[in-house]
Amino acid sequence: MTPIASSLFAIAVFAPLGGFLIAGLLGRVIGDNFAKFISILGMIIAVACSWCVLGHLLNSNAGGVTVPLIDWIHAGNFNATWYLRMDMLSVSMLTMVTSVSLLVHIYSIGYMAHDSMPTYRFFAYLSLFTFSMLMLITSDNLIELFFGWEAVGLSSYLLIGYWYTRPSAVAAAIKAFVVNRIADLFFLVGICVLFILSGSVFYDDIFHKIPELAQTQYHLCGYSFQAYEFIALLLFIGAMGKSAQLFLHVWLPDAMEGPTPVSALIHAATMVTAGIFLMARMSPLVEFAPHVKMFIVIIGATTAFFAGTVALAQPDIKKSIAYSTCSQLGYMFVAVGVGAYQVALFHLTTHAFFKALLFLGAGSVIHALHDEQDMFKMGGLYKKLPATCLLMWIGCLALGGIFPFAGYWSKDAILEAAWMFGGSVGHYAWIMTAITAFLTAFYSWRLLFLVFHGKPRDQKIYDHAHESSLVMTLPMCVLATGATIGGIVLAPYYIGVHQVAFWGGAIFNAPSNHIMSLMHHTPYLIAKTPLVLGVLGIIVAFVCYIAVPKIPVAAASGLKGVYQFLLNAWYFDKLYDFIFVRPYLALSKVLWKVGDEEIVQGMPVSIARITNRSAKTVSWTQNGSFALYAFTMAIGLVVVLATFLIYH
């Protein structure tokens, strides 16, 4: 690897940090417009450098190298020098993250143009978010990765709660922060256990010692676990929080309280993709944890189905797309669980294109309708927003897995890998994800038909609608290009004939893992089933929302319990409120009223009151009367004499 490539790699990582520091610290001085310019300039530099590094890796077929930065932590035997890891896994992620982030930055110029708050802070936070993700994906050890991991969480907190005058936004930011901290505790414990077993937090040191420690047992509460199973489980729970998998998904829909560009960045390029990246980076470890891999498959497949069903009933355009993200992440974890890490990253990349496009398209609709998000108040907008309508159609075609759009190549590959993995777990994953393919197409075209087609449901909203400006439309066009041809262009490199040379050893498949070759031998009918189900979902959505629009109304009223169950996202929030939130609040109230007010604060007050009363009781003896003092002295003398006479 040439010094020039290493330098460009480092510049690509730190350019967004420069944008954050200048826009954030000097924003009040230099003004909003110059802060935007600096922030976007930093992203342009990052994108240019990342594409140059990617081209260099493709042409040179060089393996992974590390770029030293600084001596960071030295504490006894613990050493964590800061390196940047430059291999195809980090560089491909770097290129995707910076490219999508740049488009979101540019789009935000138009979207935030009329915001009442100073926007320099918003652009600074976007740059910080991007830098945090870049630190995560270019880390060479788990401490660096955890630094980026937590910085991503902080950035999401700042952006979700950007409109801090709204109580709902503040609550959503806190919810995302708390849920992720719960998962991060498991992740941190996993890092500690890995350090205890291997003596290092650096990836290469850990991976080299895996064969030596394959039989190591870990003992906890009287039980013995295969060490790598236990560690892989801890790391996966951490990934579940960041990537919003079932049971730890509850923060993701509420994150829609932030501005729409934030949603696009979170769902397409940064926070939620961190869990998938972690599993791919730690593939040499995960490969030796077969039971955890099966657990990952079950969680991923169930999450895909769960989120797909919930998206069917959401009236909010952004929440419908948010649950779609949750579902697609489930697909990616299915690929991780069956050992097809390359397929998971392939879908992560194509998903970044069409999910960012869908969120920015939704933002264009919301912007045109003056912040209206209820799809049941829209309709017929294809006349008012023709460009946005066309671009949203492209995004939905890619999401629905329709040939030849990007989702067809990556999502179908996941189902093929699940089927060829075989066994009850593999077939369960295939059935759940195949059903979800139908649901995905249905809710995607439900969104299209409710928003852009049919008759306007609110004439006043319709009359005031307008197409977005060019600064918002152009980034969507670039993303639409990726959503259209990204799959067919990237497939040979990510999962096809060039995959071994492309990845260059950055991803590990055990010698017994032949899934990447087996998936290409999937029976024809099985391979084409997702496409058939996707087309069927479009047809059913057309019948329900265009041809016979009374069907959804009748279904919602006739199956009111089911409709409410889906509308309330399987009541997970209410269940967690009952199990965790209310008992916690009750305990907090007891500790506050009894522990704090009555004991901690009450005891000093009670002692002070007793002292005060005692002082008042004896103070009458000090009233300044000479006669009382003489009488008291006489009584004292009598007591002394009486005592002397009694004992003598």
Short mmCIF file of C-alpha atoms in Angstrom, two decimals, residues 12 14 34 64 70 138 249 253 285 288 328 347 368 372 407 423 437-438 449 480 517 521 539-540 558 575 632:
data_model
loop_
_atom_site.label_atom_id
_atom_site.label_comp_id
_atom_site.label_asym_id
_atom_site.label_seq_id
_atom_site.Cartn_x
_atom_site.Cartn_y
_atom_site.Cartn_z
CA ALA A 12 -11.15 10.73 4.25
CA PHE A 14 -10.83 13.05 9.49
CA PHE A 34 -20.43 29.49 5.71
CA GLY A 64 -5.27 -4.99 4.53
CA ILE A 70 -1.07 8.11 17.91
CA THR A 138 -11.81 2.01 10.34
CA HIS A 249 -35.95 -2.24 18.45
CA PRO A 253 -39.59 4.30 15.29
CA LEU A 285 -14.90 -15.40 15.96
CA PHE A 288 -16.68 -20.71 15.77
CA GLN A 328 -34.33 -5.22 6.20
CA HIS A 347 -27.62 -5.95 1.10
CA ALA A 368 -44.11 20.02 0.27
CA GLU A 372 -47.81 16.78 7.30
CA GLY A 407 -32.89 -5.01 -3.88
CA GLY A 423 -32.13 -27.53 8.52
CA ALA A 437 -40.93 -10.20 0.85
CA PHE A 438 -44.68 -10.18 0.14
CA PHE A 449 -50.85 4.56 -3.60
CA ALA A 480 -32.03 6.54 -7.47
CA SER A 517 -20.88 -21.43 -3.35
CA HIS A 521 -27.15 -23.72 -6.78
CA ILE A 539 -51.08 -6.55 -7.10
CA VAL A 540 -52.80 -6.97 -3.72
CA GLY A 558 -63.72 -6.36 11.01
CA LEU A 575 -45.36 -4.28 27.71
CA THR A 632 -29.36 27.40 91.85
#
